[in-house]
XYZ file of N, CA, C and O in Angstrom:
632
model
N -204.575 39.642 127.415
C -205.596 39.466 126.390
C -206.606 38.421 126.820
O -207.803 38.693 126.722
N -206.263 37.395 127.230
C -207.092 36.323 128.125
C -207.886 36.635 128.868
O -209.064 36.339 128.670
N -207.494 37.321 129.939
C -208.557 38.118 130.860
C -209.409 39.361 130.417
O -210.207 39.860 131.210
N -209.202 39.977 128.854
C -209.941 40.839 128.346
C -211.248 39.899 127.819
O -212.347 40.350 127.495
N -210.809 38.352 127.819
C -211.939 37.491 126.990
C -212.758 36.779 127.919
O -213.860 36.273 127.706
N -212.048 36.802 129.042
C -213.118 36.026 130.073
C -213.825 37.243 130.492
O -215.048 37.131 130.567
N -213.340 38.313 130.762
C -214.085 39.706 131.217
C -214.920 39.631 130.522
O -215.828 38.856 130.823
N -215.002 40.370 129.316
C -216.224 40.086 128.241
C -217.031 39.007 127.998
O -218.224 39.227 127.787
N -216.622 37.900 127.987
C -217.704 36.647 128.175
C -218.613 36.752 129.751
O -219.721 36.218 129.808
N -218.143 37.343 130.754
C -218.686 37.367 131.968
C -219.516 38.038 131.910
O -220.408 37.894 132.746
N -219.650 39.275 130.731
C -220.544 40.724 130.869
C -221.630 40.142 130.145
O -222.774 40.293 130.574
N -221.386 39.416 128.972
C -222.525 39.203 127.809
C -223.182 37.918 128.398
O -222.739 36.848 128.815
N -224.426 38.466 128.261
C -225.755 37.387 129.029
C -226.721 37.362 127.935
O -227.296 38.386 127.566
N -226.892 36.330 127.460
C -228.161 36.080 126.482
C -229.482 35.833 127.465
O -229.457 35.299 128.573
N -230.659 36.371 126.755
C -232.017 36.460 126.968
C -233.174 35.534 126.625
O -233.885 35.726 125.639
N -233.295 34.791 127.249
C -234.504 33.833 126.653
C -235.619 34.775 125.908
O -236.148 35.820 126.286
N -235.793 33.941 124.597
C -236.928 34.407 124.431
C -238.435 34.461 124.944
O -238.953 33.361 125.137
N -239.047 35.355 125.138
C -240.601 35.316 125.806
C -241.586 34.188 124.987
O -241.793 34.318 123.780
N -242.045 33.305 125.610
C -243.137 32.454 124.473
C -244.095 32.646 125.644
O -244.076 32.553 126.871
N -245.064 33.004 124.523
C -246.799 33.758 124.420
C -247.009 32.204 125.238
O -246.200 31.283 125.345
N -248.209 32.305 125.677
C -248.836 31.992 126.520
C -249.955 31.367 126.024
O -250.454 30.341 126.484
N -250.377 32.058 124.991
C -251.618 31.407 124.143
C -251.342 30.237 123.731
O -250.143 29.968 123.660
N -252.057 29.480 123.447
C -251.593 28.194 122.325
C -252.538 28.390 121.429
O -253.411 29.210 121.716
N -252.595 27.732 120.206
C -253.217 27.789 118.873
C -254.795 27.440 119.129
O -255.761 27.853 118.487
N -254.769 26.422 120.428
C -256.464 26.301 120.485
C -257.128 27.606 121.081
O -258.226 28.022 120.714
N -256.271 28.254 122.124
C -256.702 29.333 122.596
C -256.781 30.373 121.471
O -257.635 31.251 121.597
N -255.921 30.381 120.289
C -256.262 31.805 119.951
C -257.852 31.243 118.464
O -258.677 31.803 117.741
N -257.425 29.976 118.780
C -258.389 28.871 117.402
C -259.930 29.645 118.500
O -260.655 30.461 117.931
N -260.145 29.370 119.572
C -261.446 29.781 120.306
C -261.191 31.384 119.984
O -262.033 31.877 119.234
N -260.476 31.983 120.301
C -260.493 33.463 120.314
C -261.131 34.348 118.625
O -261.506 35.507 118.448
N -261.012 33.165 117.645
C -260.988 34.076 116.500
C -262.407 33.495 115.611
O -262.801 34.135 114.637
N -262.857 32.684 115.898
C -264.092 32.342 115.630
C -264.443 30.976 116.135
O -263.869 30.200 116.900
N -265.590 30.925 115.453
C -266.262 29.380 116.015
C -265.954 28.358 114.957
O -265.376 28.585 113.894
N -266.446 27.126 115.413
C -265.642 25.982 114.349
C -266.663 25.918 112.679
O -266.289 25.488 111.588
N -267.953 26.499 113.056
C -268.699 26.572 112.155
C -268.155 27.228 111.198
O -267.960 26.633 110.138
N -267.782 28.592 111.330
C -267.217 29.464 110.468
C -265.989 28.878 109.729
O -265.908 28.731 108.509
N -265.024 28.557 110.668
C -263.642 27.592 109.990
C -264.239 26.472 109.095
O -263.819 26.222 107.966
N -265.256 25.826 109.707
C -265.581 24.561 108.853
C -266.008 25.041 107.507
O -265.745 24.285 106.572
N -266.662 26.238 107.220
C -267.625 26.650 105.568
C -266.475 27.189 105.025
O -265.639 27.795 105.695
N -266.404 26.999 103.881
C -265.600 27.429 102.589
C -266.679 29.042 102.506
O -267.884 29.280 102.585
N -265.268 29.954 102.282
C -265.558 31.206 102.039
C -266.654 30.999 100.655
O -266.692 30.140 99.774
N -267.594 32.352 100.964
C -268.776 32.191 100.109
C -268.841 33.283 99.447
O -268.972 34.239 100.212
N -268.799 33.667 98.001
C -269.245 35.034 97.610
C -270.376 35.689 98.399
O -271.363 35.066 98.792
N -270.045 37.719 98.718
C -270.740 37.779 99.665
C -272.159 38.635 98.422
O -272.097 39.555 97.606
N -273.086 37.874 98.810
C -274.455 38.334 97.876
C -275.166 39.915 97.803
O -275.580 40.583 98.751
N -275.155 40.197 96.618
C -275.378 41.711 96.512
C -276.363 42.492 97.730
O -275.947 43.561 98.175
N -277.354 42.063 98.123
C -278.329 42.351 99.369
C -277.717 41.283 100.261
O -277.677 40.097 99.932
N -277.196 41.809 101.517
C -277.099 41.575 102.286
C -278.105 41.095 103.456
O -278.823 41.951 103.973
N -278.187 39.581 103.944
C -278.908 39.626 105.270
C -279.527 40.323 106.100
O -279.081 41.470 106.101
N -280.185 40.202 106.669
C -280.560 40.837 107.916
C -279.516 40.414 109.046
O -279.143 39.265 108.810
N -279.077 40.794 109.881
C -278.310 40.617 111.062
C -278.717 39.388 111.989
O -279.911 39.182 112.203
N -277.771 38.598 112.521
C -278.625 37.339 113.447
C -278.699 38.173 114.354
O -278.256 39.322 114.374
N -279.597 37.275 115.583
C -279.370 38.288 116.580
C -278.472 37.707 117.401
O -278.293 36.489 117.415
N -277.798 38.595 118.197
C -277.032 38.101 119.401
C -276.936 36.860 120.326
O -277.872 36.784 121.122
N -276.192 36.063 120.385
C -275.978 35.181 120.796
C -275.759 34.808 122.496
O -274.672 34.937 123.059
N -276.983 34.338 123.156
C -277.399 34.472 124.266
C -276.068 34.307 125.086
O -275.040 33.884 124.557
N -276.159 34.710 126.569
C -274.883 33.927 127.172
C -274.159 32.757 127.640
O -273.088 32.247 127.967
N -275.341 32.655 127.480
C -275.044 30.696 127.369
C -274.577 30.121 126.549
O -273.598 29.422 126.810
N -275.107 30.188 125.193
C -274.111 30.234 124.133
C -272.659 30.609 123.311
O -271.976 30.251 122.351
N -272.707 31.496 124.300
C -271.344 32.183 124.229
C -270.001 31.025 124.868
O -269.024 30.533 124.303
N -270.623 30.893 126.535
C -270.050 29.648 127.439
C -269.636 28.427 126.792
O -268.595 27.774 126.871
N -270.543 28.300 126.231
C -270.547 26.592 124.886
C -269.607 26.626 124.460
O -268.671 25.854 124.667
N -269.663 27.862 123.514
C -268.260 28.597 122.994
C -266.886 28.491 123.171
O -265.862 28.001 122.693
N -267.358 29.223 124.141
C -265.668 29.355 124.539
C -265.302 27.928 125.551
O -264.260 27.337 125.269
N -266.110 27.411 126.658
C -265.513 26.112 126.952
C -266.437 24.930 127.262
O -266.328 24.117 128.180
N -267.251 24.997 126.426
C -267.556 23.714 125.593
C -266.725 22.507 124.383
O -265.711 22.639 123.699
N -267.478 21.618 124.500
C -266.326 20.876 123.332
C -266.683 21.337 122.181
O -265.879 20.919 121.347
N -267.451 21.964 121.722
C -268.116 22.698 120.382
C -266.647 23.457 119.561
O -266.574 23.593 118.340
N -265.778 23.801 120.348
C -264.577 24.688 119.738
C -264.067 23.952 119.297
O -263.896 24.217 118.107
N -263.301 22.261 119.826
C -262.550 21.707 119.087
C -263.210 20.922 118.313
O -263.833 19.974 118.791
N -263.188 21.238 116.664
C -263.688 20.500 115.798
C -262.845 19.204 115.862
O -261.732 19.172 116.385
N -263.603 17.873 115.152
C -262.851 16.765 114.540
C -261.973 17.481 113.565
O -260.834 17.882 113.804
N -262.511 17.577 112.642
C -261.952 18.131 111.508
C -260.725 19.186 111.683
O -259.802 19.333 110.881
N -260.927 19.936 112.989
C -259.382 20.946 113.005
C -258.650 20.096 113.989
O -257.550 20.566 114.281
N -258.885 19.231 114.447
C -257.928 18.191 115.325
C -257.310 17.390 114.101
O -256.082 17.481 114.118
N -257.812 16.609 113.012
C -257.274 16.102 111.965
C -256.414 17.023 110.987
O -255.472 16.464 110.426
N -256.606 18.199 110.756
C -256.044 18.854 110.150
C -254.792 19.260 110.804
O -253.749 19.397 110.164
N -254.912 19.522 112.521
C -253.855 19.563 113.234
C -253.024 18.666 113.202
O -251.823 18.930 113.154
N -253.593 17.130 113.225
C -252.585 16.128 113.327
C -251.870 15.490 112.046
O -250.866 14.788 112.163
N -252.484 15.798 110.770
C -251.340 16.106 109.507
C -250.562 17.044 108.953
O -249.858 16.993 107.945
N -250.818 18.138 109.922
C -250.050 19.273 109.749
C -248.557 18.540 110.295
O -247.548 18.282 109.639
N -248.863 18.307 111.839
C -247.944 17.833 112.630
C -247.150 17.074 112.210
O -245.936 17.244 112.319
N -247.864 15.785 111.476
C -247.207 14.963 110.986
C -246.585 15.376 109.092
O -245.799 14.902 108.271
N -247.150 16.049 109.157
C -245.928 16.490 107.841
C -244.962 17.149 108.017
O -243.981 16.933 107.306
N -244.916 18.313 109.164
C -243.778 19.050 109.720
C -242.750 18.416 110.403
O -241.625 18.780 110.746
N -243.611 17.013 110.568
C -242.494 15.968 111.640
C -241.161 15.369 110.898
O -240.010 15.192 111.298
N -241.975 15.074 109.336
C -241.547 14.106 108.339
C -240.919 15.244 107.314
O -240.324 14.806 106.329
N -240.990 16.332 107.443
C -240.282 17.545 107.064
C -238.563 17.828 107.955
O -237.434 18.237 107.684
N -239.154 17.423 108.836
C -237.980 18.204 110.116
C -236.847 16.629 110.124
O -235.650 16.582 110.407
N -237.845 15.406 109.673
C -236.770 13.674 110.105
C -235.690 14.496 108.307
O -234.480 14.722 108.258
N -236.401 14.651 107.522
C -235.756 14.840 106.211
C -234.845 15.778 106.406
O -233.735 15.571 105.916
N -235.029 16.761 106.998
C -234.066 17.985 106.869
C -232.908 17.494 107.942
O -231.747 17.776 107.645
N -233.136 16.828 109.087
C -232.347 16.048 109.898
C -231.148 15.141 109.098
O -229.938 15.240 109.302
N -231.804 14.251 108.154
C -231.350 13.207 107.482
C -229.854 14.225 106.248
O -228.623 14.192 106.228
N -230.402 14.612 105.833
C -229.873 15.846 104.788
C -228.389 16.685 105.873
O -227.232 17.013 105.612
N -229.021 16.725 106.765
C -227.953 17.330 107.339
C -226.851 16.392 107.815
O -225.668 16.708 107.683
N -227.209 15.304 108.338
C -226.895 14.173 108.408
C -225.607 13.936 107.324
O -224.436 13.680 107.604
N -226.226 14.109 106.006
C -225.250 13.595 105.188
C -224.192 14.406 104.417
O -223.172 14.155 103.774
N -225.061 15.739 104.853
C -224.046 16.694 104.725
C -223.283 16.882 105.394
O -222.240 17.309 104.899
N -223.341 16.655 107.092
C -222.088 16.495 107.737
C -221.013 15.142 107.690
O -219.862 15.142 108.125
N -221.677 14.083 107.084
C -220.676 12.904 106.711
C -219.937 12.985 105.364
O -219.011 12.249 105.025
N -220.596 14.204 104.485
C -219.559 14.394 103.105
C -218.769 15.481 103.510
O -217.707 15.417 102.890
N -218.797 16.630 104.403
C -218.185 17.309 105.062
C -216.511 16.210 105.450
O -215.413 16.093 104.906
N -217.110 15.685 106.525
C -216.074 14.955 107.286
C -215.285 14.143 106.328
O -214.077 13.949 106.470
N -216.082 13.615 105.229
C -214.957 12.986 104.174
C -214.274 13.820 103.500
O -213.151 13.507 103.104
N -214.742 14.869 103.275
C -214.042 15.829 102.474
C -213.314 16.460 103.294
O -212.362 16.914 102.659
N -213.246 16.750 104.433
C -212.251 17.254 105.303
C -210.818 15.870 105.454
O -209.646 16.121 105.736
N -211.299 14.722 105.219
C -210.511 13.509 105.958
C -209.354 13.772 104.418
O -208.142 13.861 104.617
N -209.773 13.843 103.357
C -209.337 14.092 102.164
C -208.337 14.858 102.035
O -207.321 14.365 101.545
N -208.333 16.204 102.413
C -207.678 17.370 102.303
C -207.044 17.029 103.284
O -205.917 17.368 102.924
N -206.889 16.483 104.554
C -205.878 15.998 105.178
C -204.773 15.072 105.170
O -203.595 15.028 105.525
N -205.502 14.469 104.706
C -204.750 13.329 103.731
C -203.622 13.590 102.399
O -202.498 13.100 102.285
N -204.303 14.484 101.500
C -203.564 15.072 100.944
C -202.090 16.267 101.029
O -201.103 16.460 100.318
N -202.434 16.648 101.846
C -201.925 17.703 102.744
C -200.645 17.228 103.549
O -199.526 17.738 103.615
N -201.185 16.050 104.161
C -199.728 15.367 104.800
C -198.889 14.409 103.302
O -197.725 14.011 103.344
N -199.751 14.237 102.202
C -198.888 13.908 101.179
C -197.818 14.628 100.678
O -196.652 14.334 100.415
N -198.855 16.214 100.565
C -198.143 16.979 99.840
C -196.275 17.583 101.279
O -195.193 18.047 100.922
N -196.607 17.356 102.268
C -196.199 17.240 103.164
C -194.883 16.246 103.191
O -193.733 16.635 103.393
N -195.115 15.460 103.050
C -193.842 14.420 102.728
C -193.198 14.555 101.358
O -192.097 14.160 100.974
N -194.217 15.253 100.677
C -193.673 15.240 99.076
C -192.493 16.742 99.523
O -191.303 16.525 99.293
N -192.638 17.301 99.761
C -191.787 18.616 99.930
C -190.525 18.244 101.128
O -189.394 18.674 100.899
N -190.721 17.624 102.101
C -189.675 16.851 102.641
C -188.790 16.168 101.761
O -187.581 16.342 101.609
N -189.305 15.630 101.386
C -188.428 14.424 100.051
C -187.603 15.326 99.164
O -186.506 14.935 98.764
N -188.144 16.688 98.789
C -187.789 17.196 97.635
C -186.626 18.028 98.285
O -185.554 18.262 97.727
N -186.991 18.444 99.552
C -185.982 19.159 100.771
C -184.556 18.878 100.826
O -183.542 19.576 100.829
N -184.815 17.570 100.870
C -183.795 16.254 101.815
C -182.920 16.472 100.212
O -181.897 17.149 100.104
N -183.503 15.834 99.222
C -182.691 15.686 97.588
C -182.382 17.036 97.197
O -181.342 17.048 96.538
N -182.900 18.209 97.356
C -182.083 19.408 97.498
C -180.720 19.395 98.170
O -179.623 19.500 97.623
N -181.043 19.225 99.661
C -179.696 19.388 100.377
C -178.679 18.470 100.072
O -177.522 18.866 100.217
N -178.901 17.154 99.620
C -177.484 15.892 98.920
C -177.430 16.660 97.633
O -176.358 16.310 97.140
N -178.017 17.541 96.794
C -177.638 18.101 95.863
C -176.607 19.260 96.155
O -175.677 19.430 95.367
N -176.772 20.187 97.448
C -176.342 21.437 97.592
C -174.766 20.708 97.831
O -173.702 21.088 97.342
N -175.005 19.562 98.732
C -173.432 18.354 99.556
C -172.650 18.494 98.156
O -171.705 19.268 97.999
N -173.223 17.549 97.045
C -172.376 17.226 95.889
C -172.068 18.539 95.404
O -170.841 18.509 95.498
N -172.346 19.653 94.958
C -172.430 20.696 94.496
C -171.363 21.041 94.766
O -170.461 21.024 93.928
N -171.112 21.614 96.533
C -170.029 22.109 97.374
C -168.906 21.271 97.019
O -167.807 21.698 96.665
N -169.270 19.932 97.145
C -167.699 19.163 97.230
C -167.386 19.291 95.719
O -166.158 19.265 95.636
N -167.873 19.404 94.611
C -167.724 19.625 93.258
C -167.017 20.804 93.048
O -166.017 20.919 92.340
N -167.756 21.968 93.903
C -166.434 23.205 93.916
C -165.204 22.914 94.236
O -164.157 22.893 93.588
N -165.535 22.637 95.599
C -164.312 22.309 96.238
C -163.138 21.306 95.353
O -161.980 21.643 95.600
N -163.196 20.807 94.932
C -162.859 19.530 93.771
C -162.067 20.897 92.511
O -160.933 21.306 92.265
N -163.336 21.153 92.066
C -162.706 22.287 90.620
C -161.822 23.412 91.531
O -160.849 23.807 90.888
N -161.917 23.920 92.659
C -160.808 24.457 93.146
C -159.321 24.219 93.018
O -158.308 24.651 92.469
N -159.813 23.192 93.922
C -158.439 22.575 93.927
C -157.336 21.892 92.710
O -156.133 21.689 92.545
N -158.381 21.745 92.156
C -157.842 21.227 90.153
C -157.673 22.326 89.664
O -157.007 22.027 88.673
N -157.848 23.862 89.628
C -157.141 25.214 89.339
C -156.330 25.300 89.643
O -155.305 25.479 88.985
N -156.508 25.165 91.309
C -155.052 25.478 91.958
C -153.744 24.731 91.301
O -152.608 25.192 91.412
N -153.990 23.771 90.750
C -152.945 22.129 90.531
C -152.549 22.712 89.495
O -151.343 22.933 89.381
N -153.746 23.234 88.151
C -153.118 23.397 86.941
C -152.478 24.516 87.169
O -151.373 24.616 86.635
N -153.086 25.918 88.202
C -151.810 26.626 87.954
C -150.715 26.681 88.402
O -149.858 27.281 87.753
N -150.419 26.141 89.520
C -149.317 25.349 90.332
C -148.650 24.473 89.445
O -147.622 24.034 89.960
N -148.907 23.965 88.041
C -147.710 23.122 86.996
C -147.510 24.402 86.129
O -146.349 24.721 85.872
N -148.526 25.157 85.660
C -148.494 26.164 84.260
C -147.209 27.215 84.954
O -146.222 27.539 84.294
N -147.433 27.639 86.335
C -146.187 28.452 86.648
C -144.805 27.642 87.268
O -143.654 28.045 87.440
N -145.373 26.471 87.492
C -143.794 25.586 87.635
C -142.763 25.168 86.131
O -141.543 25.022 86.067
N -143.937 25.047 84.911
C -143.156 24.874 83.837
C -142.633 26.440 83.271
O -141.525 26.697 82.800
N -143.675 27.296 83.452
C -143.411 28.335 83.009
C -141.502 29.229 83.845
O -140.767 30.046 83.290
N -141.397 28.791 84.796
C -140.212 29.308 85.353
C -139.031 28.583 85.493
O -138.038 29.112 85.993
């Protein structure tokens, strides 16, 4: 059975997961410009604009690797995100923390108890068996005091 478990542990190979390649600034450049992120969505007005026009190629370059992509404002927003997920993740740490130290007391407990109840059934074992001792020799005793009385009842009787 042993060697059916190392066999099988030898066969099963876990797979790293694939992590994308992008990072959030790359796909932050990929999905618009910081202008757009920066304006609060706007009701869109019954007549519509005229179209801008196209945005030269140079502008485009700015774009994509210029400092124009990383806003202040989405770097700050990045760095309280961060820091709330940080102070999210110390809490959920902490929590677990104390859930594994009421765990361990509550395990130390039931062990504790357990070897009580443990000695308590020994004890009760042990005073069973000097009960079963007296018991036996108590037969043994009323035996032999039958035997006696009928050993006189048929000695007077004859």
């Amino acid at each position: 059975m042993g060697e059916e478990i190392r066999h099988h542990s030898t066969r099963v190979r876990r797979r790293r997961r694939h992590k994308s390649s992008v990072t959030n600034i790359n796909i932050f450049a990929m999905t618009s410009s910081p202008e757009v992120v920066a304006q609060p969505a706007l009701p869109v007005p019954a007549a519509a604009p005229a179209p801008a026009p196209a945005p030269s190629v140079e502008h485009e370059d700015d774009d994509l690797f210029g400092e124009r992509m990383v806003s202040t404002e989405w770097l700050e927003r990045r760095a309280k995100r961060l820091e709330k997920q940080e102070q999210e993740l110390k809490q959920r740490a902490l929590d677990i923390e104390r859930r594994e130290a009421d765990l361990d007391d509550r395990e130390a407990r039931f062990e504790a108890d357990m070897y009580l109840r443990e000695d308590e059934v020994e004890a009760r074992e042990e005073h069973l068996r000097d009960l079963e001792a007296r018991l036996g020799q108590k037969e043994s005793d009323l035996g032999t005091f039958v035997a006696r009385v009928q050993g006189g009842l048929l000695a007077d009787a004859g």
